[in-house]
Short mmCIF file of C-alpha atoms in Angstrom, two decimals:
data_model
loop_
_atom_site.label_atom_id
_atom_site.label_comp_id
_atom_site.label_asym_id
_atom_site.label_seq_id
_atom_site.Cartn_x
_atom_site.Cartn_y
_atom_site.Cartn_z
CA MET A 1 25.30 -30.38 -16.36
CA ASN A 2 27.84 -33.18 -16.50
CA GLY A 3 31.16 -33.60 -14.76
CA PRO A 4 32.24 -34.55 -11.29
CA THR A 5 30.30 -31.76 -9.49
CA ALA A 6 27.00 -32.63 -11.19
CA PHE A 7 27.59 -36.28 -10.42
CA GLY A 8 28.28 -35.44 -6.78
CA SER A 9 25.07 -33.49 -6.38
CA ARG A 10 23.10 -36.21 -8.20
CA PHE A 11 24.58 -38.82 -5.92
CA ARG A 12 23.54 -36.76 -2.92
CA ARG A 13 20.05 -36.39 -4.29
CA LEU A 14 19.77 -40.15 -4.40
CA GLY A 15 20.09 -40.26 -0.64
CA GLY A 16 17.54 -37.48 -0.24
CA LEU A 17 20.37 -35.10 0.56
CA GLY A 18 19.82 -32.03 -1.58
CA SER A 19 21.64 -28.74 -1.24
CA ALA A 20 19.67 -28.00 1.92
CA ARG A 21 20.42 -31.54 3.15
CA GLU A 22 16.78 -32.14 4.03
CA GLY A 23 15.65 -33.84 0.86
CA ALA A 24 11.89 -34.18 0.72
CA ALA A 25 11.31 -33.73 4.46
CA HIS A 26 9.25 -30.52 4.03
CA TRP A 27 7.09 -32.10 1.31
CA TRP A 28 6.48 -35.26 3.35
CA ALA A 29 5.70 -33.39 6.56
CA GLN A 30 3.17 -31.24 4.68
CA ARG A 31 1.42 -34.31 3.22
CA LEU A 32 1.42 -36.34 6.43
CA THR A 33 0.02 -33.46 8.49
CA ALA A 34 -2.57 -32.92 5.73
CA LEU A 35 -3.62 -36.56 5.98
CA ALA A 36 -3.86 -36.37 9.78
CA LEU A 37 -5.86 -33.13 9.58
CA VAL A 38 -8.64 -34.63 7.41
CA PRO A 39 -10.35 -36.59 10.23
CA LEU A 40 -9.27 -34.05 12.90
CA VAL A 41 -10.91 -31.12 11.06
CA PHE A 42 -14.16 -33.06 10.54
CA TRP A 43 -14.19 -33.87 14.27
CA PHE A 44 -13.37 -30.24 15.15
CA VAL A 45 -16.12 -28.67 13.03
CA ALA A 46 -18.70 -31.24 14.21
CA SER A 47 -17.72 -30.54 17.84
CA LEU A 48 -17.86 -26.76 17.47
CA ALA A 49 -21.17 -26.99 15.60
CA ALA A 50 -22.58 -28.94 18.55
CA LEU A 51 -21.10 -26.33 20.92
CA THR A 52 -22.59 -23.29 19.14
CA GLY A 53 -23.67 -20.79 21.77
CA ALA A 54 -22.18 -22.88 24.60
CA GLY A 55 -21.16 -21.13 27.82
CA HIS A 56 -17.87 -21.46 29.70
CA GLY A 57 -19.08 -24.42 31.79
CA GLU A 58 -20.11 -26.45 28.75
CA VAL A 59 -16.84 -25.82 26.92
CA VAL A 60 -14.81 -26.75 30.03
CA ALA A 61 -16.87 -29.92 30.49
CA TRP A 62 -16.29 -30.78 26.81
CA LEU A 63 -12.50 -30.31 27.12
CA ARG A 64 -12.48 -32.51 30.25
CA GLY A 65 -14.04 -35.40 28.39
CA PRO A 66 -11.95 -38.41 27.40
CA ILE A 67 -11.69 -37.65 23.68
CA ALA A 68 -11.79 -33.88 23.19
CA PRO A 69 -8.40 -32.93 24.73
CA VAL A 70 -6.59 -35.68 22.77
CA MET A 71 -8.20 -34.70 19.47
CA MET A 72 -7.79 -30.98 20.18
CA ILE A 73 -4.06 -31.24 20.97
CA ALA A 74 -3.52 -33.47 17.91
CA LEU A 75 -5.39 -30.90 15.78
CA LEU A 76 -3.36 -27.98 17.17
CA ALA A 77 0.01 -29.75 16.80
CA ALA A 78 -0.66 -31.02 13.26
CA GLY A 79 -2.48 -27.81 12.30
CA PHE A 80 0.19 -25.34 13.36
CA HIS A 81 2.93 -27.50 11.85
CA HIS A 82 1.01 -27.69 8.56
CA LEU A 83 0.27 -23.94 8.68
CA GLN A 84 3.90 -22.98 9.19
CA LEU A 85 5.03 -25.26 6.37
CA GLY A 86 2.43 -23.82 4.01
CA LEU A 87 3.05 -20.18 4.90
CA ALA A 88 6.82 -20.68 4.49
CA GLU A 89 6.12 -22.07 1.00
CA VAL A 90 3.98 -19.05 0.10
CA ILE A 91 6.68 -16.66 1.39
CA GLU A 92 9.39 -18.52 -0.55
CA ASP A 93 7.31 -18.17 -3.72
CA TYR A 94 6.35 -14.51 -3.48
CA VAL A 95 8.98 -12.71 -1.37
CA HIS A 96 12.19 -12.40 -3.37
CA ASN A 97 14.19 -10.07 -1.14
CA GLN A 98 16.45 -12.46 0.75
CA ALA A 99 16.46 -10.51 4.04
CA ALA A 100 12.67 -9.99 4.04
CA LYS A 101 12.10 -13.63 3.10
CA ILE A 102 14.20 -15.05 5.90
CA THR A 103 12.79 -12.57 8.44
CA LEU A 104 9.20 -13.46 7.47
CA ILE A 105 9.85 -17.21 7.57
CA ILE A 106 11.44 -16.94 11.02
CA ALA A 107 8.49 -14.82 12.21
CA VAL A 108 5.98 -17.35 10.82
CA LYS A 109 7.77 -20.33 12.37
CA GLY A 110 8.21 -18.56 15.72
CA GLY A 111 4.62 -17.30 15.72
CA ALA A 112 3.22 -20.74 14.87
CA ALA A 113 5.29 -22.38 17.62
CA LEU A 114 4.12 -19.77 20.14
CA CYS A 115 0.45 -20.14 19.09
CA ALA A 116 0.72 -23.93 19.33
CA LEU A 117 2.25 -23.63 22.79
CA VAL A 118 -0.37 -21.16 24.10
CA SER A 119 -3.32 -23.14 22.72
CA ILE A 120 -2.06 -26.59 23.77
CA LEU A 121 -1.25 -25.31 27.28
CA SER A 122 -4.76 -23.80 27.44
CA VAL A 123 -6.30 -27.19 26.58
CA LEU A 124 -4.10 -28.91 29.18
CA ARG A 125 -4.93 -26.31 31.84
CA ILE A 126 -8.64 -26.99 31.31
CA ALA A 127 -8.32 -30.77 30.91
CA LEU A 128 -6.10 -31.25 33.97
CA GLY A 129 -7.39 -28.29 35.99
CA PRO A 130 -9.02 -28.55 39.43
CA MET B 1 23.58 -13.14 -7.87
CA ALA B 2 22.73 -16.68 -8.87
CA GLN B 3 19.05 -15.87 -8.25
CA ASP B 4 18.82 -13.59 -11.30
CA ASP B 5 19.84 -16.39 -13.65
CA ARG B 6 16.97 -18.63 -12.66
CA PRO B 7 14.14 -19.29 -15.15
CA LEU B 8 10.99 -17.29 -14.47
CA SER B 9 7.65 -18.81 -13.58
CA PRO B 10 4.75 -18.01 -15.94
CA HIS B 11 3.67 -14.42 -15.32
CA LEU B 12 0.26 -14.55 -13.68
CA GLN B 13 -0.59 -11.05 -14.95
CA VAL B 14 -0.68 -12.20 -18.59
CA TYR B 15 -2.56 -15.43 -17.92
CA ARG B 16 -6.29 -15.55 -18.54
CA PRO B 17 -7.78 -17.00 -15.34
CA GLN B 18 -9.18 -20.49 -15.83
CA PHE B 19 -11.43 -22.51 -13.56
CA THR B 20 -8.56 -24.77 -12.45
CA SER B 21 -6.11 -21.90 -11.91
CA VAL B 22 -8.66 -19.95 -9.86
CA LEU B 23 -9.19 -23.03 -7.67
CA SER B 24 -5.42 -23.34 -7.32
CA ILE B 25 -4.90 -19.79 -6.06
CA LEU B 26 -7.97 -20.15 -3.82
CA HIS B 27 -6.19 -23.05 -2.12
CA ARG B 28 -3.35 -20.71 -1.16
CA MET B 29 -5.65 -17.83 -0.23
CA THR B 30 -7.80 -20.01 2.01
CA GLY B 31 -4.62 -21.46 3.55
CA VAL B 32 -3.31 -18.00 4.43
CA ALA B 33 -6.77 -16.96 5.68
CA LEU B 34 -6.91 -20.03 7.92
CA GLY B 35 -3.69 -18.78 9.54
CA LEU B 36 -5.72 -15.78 10.74
CA GLY B 37 -8.58 -18.10 11.72
CA ALA B 38 -6.13 -20.11 13.81
CA LEU B 39 -5.42 -16.96 15.84
CA LEU B 40 -9.15 -16.84 16.73
CA LEU B 41 -8.96 -20.46 17.89
CA VAL B 42 -5.95 -19.63 20.08
CA TYR B 43 -7.87 -16.67 21.54
CA TRP B 44 -10.96 -18.83 22.19
CA LEU B 45 -8.98 -21.59 23.93
CA ALA B 46 -6.83 -19.18 25.96
CA ALA B 47 -9.99 -17.31 27.02
CA ALA B 48 -11.64 -20.58 28.08
CA ALA B 49 -8.55 -21.44 30.15
CA ALA B 50 -8.38 -17.93 31.67
CA GLY B 51 -11.90 -18.14 33.11
CA PRO B 52 -15.57 -17.30 32.55
CA GLN B 53 -15.09 -13.49 32.29
CA TRP B 54 -12.53 -13.87 29.51
CA PHE B 55 -14.58 -16.57 27.83
CA ASN B 56 -17.71 -14.41 27.84
CA GLY B 57 -15.71 -11.71 26.04
CA ALA B 58 -14.70 -14.19 23.32
CA ARG B 59 -18.28 -15.46 23.18
CA ALA B 60 -19.63 -11.95 22.67
CA VAL B 61 -17.21 -11.42 19.76
CA ALA B 62 -18.15 -14.74 18.14
CA GLY B 63 -21.86 -14.24 18.84
CA SER B 64 -22.16 -10.86 17.11
CA TRP B 65 -23.48 -10.79 13.54
CA LEU B 66 -20.07 -9.72 12.27
CA GLY B 67 -18.42 -12.53 14.24
CA TRP B 68 -20.95 -14.98 12.84
CA LEU B 69 -20.25 -13.80 9.28
CA VAL B 70 -16.48 -14.15 9.80
CA LEU B 71 -16.93 -17.64 11.30
CA VAL B 72 -19.08 -18.76 8.35
CA GLY B 73 -16.31 -17.48 6.06
CA PHE B 74 -13.67 -19.38 7.99
CA THR B 75 -15.83 -22.54 7.94
CA TRP B 76 -16.01 -22.36 4.15
CA ALA B 77 -12.24 -21.61 3.87
CA LEU B 78 -11.52 -24.61 6.10
CA PHE B 79 -13.74 -26.98 4.09
CA TYR B 80 -12.49 -25.64 0.76
CA HIS B 81 -8.84 -26.11 1.80
CA LEU B 82 -9.67 -29.57 3.20
CA CYS B 83 -11.54 -30.79 0.08
CA ASN B 84 -9.04 -29.31 -2.35
CA GLY B 85 -6.25 -30.69 -0.15
CA ILE B 86 -7.69 -34.19 -0.67
CA ARG B 87 -7.67 -33.42 -4.43
CA HIS B 88 -3.98 -32.49 -4.06
CA LEU B 89 -3.23 -35.75 -2.21
CA PHE B 90 -4.69 -37.73 -5.13
CA TRP B 91 -2.50 -35.72 -7.53
CA ASP B 92 0.46 -36.62 -5.31
CA ILE B 93 -0.13 -40.31 -5.99
CA GLY B 94 -0.46 -39.56 -9.70
CA MET B 95 -4.25 -39.68 -10.03
CA GLY B 96 -6.66 -37.19 -11.58
CA PHE B 97 -4.33 -35.16 -13.82
CA ASP B 98 -6.53 -35.54 -16.92
CA LEU B 99 -8.06 -32.12 -17.69
CA THR B 100 -11.68 -33.31 -17.71
CA VAL B 101 -11.11 -35.17 -14.44
CA ALA B 102 -9.35 -32.15 -12.90
CA ARG B 103 -12.33 -29.94 -13.85
CA LEU B 104 -14.81 -32.48 -12.51
CA THR B 105 -12.99 -32.89 -9.17
CA GLY B 106 -12.71 -29.09 -9.05
CA TRP B 107 -16.50 -28.77 -9.21
CA CYS B 108 -16.80 -31.52 -6.60
CA VAL B 109 -14.55 -29.49 -4.29
CA VAL B 110 -16.59 -26.30 -4.78
CA LEU B 111 -19.93 -28.04 -4.20
CA ALA B 112 -18.67 -30.18 -1.30
CA SER B 113 -17.15 -27.17 0.49
CA LEU B 114 -20.43 -25.24 0.20
CA ALA B 115 -22.53 -28.26 1.26
CA LEU B 116 -20.31 -29.02 4.28
CA THR B 117 -20.34 -25.34 5.35
CA GLY B 118 -24.13 -25.33 5.11
CA ALA B 119 -24.39 -28.60 7.02
CA ALA B 120 -22.09 -27.36 9.81
CA TRP B 121 -24.16 -24.20 10.30
CA VAL B 122 -27.49 -26.05 10.15
CA VAL B 123 -26.18 -28.26 12.98
CA GLY B 124 -24.84 -25.12 14.70
CA ALA B 125 -28.22 -23.42 14.48
CA GLY B 126 -29.81 -26.40 16.22
CA GLY B 127 -27.05 -26.46 18.86
CA LEU B 128 -27.15 -25.47 22.51
CA GLY B 129 -27.83 -21.77 22.21
CA GLY B 130 -28.68 -21.52 18.55
CA LEU B 131 -27.55 -18.65 16.35
CA PRO B 132 -27.09 -15.18 17.87
#
C-alpha cells in the first residue's frame, strides 16, 4: 500500500481525518460518555432504590429538588448518546446488508434522540411545573 | 463490491466459548438490553410528568412480581455493563491485557455486578413502600 494515494490517506489520518472525515470522534464520544455515566448511574440507582414504592407526589418532590433534575438530565443526555453510539456499533458489526444497516442506524439515532427529548422534557415539566 | 474483499473476523460458531469471550459478548448483550430498559425509564418519567393517574399505571406495572423480576434483571445488566465498562476503560489506557489479569478483573466484574445488584435491592426493600 505505497504510492501517492496511500500517502495521501495516511497524511489525512494524521490529522484525524479518515475516509469518513470524523477520525476518532465516535470512539472518544463513547469513552467520554462512559466516564460521565459511571457516577451518574451510581447516583441514579441509589436514588431509585430510595424511591422504591414511592407515589407520584414523592417522585415529583424528588425531581423538584436542587440536585435530581440536573443529574437526571445529565444521565439522560449522556445515556442516550452513549446508547445510540453503542447500538450503531453493534449494527455495523452484525448487519451486512447496506440498506438494512443504514436504515437501522438512522432508526436507532432518531429513536434515541426522540427518547432523550421526551424524557428530558418530562423532567423539565416536573422540575419547572406549577 | 469492495466489501467482499475484506478479511473476515474469526467465526464465532467455531470458537469454543471462554470465560473472557463470554464476558465480552455479555457486555454487548447487556448494552442492547439496557436500550430496552431505557424505554421503561422514558415511560416512567413521561408518566410522572403526565400526572398521578398515568404514574399509578406505571407504578402498577413496576410493582407487579413480573415487573420486579424485570427490574432486578435490568439492575444487574446496568451494573454488569458499568463494571465491565470500567474494565474496558482501563484496557483503553493500555492496562490489564495480561491474560491472568484479564481473568481476575473479569471475576471482579461478575462478583461486583451481583453484589451491587443485591445492595441496590436490599436498600430498595427498606425504601418508602418496600417490595410489592
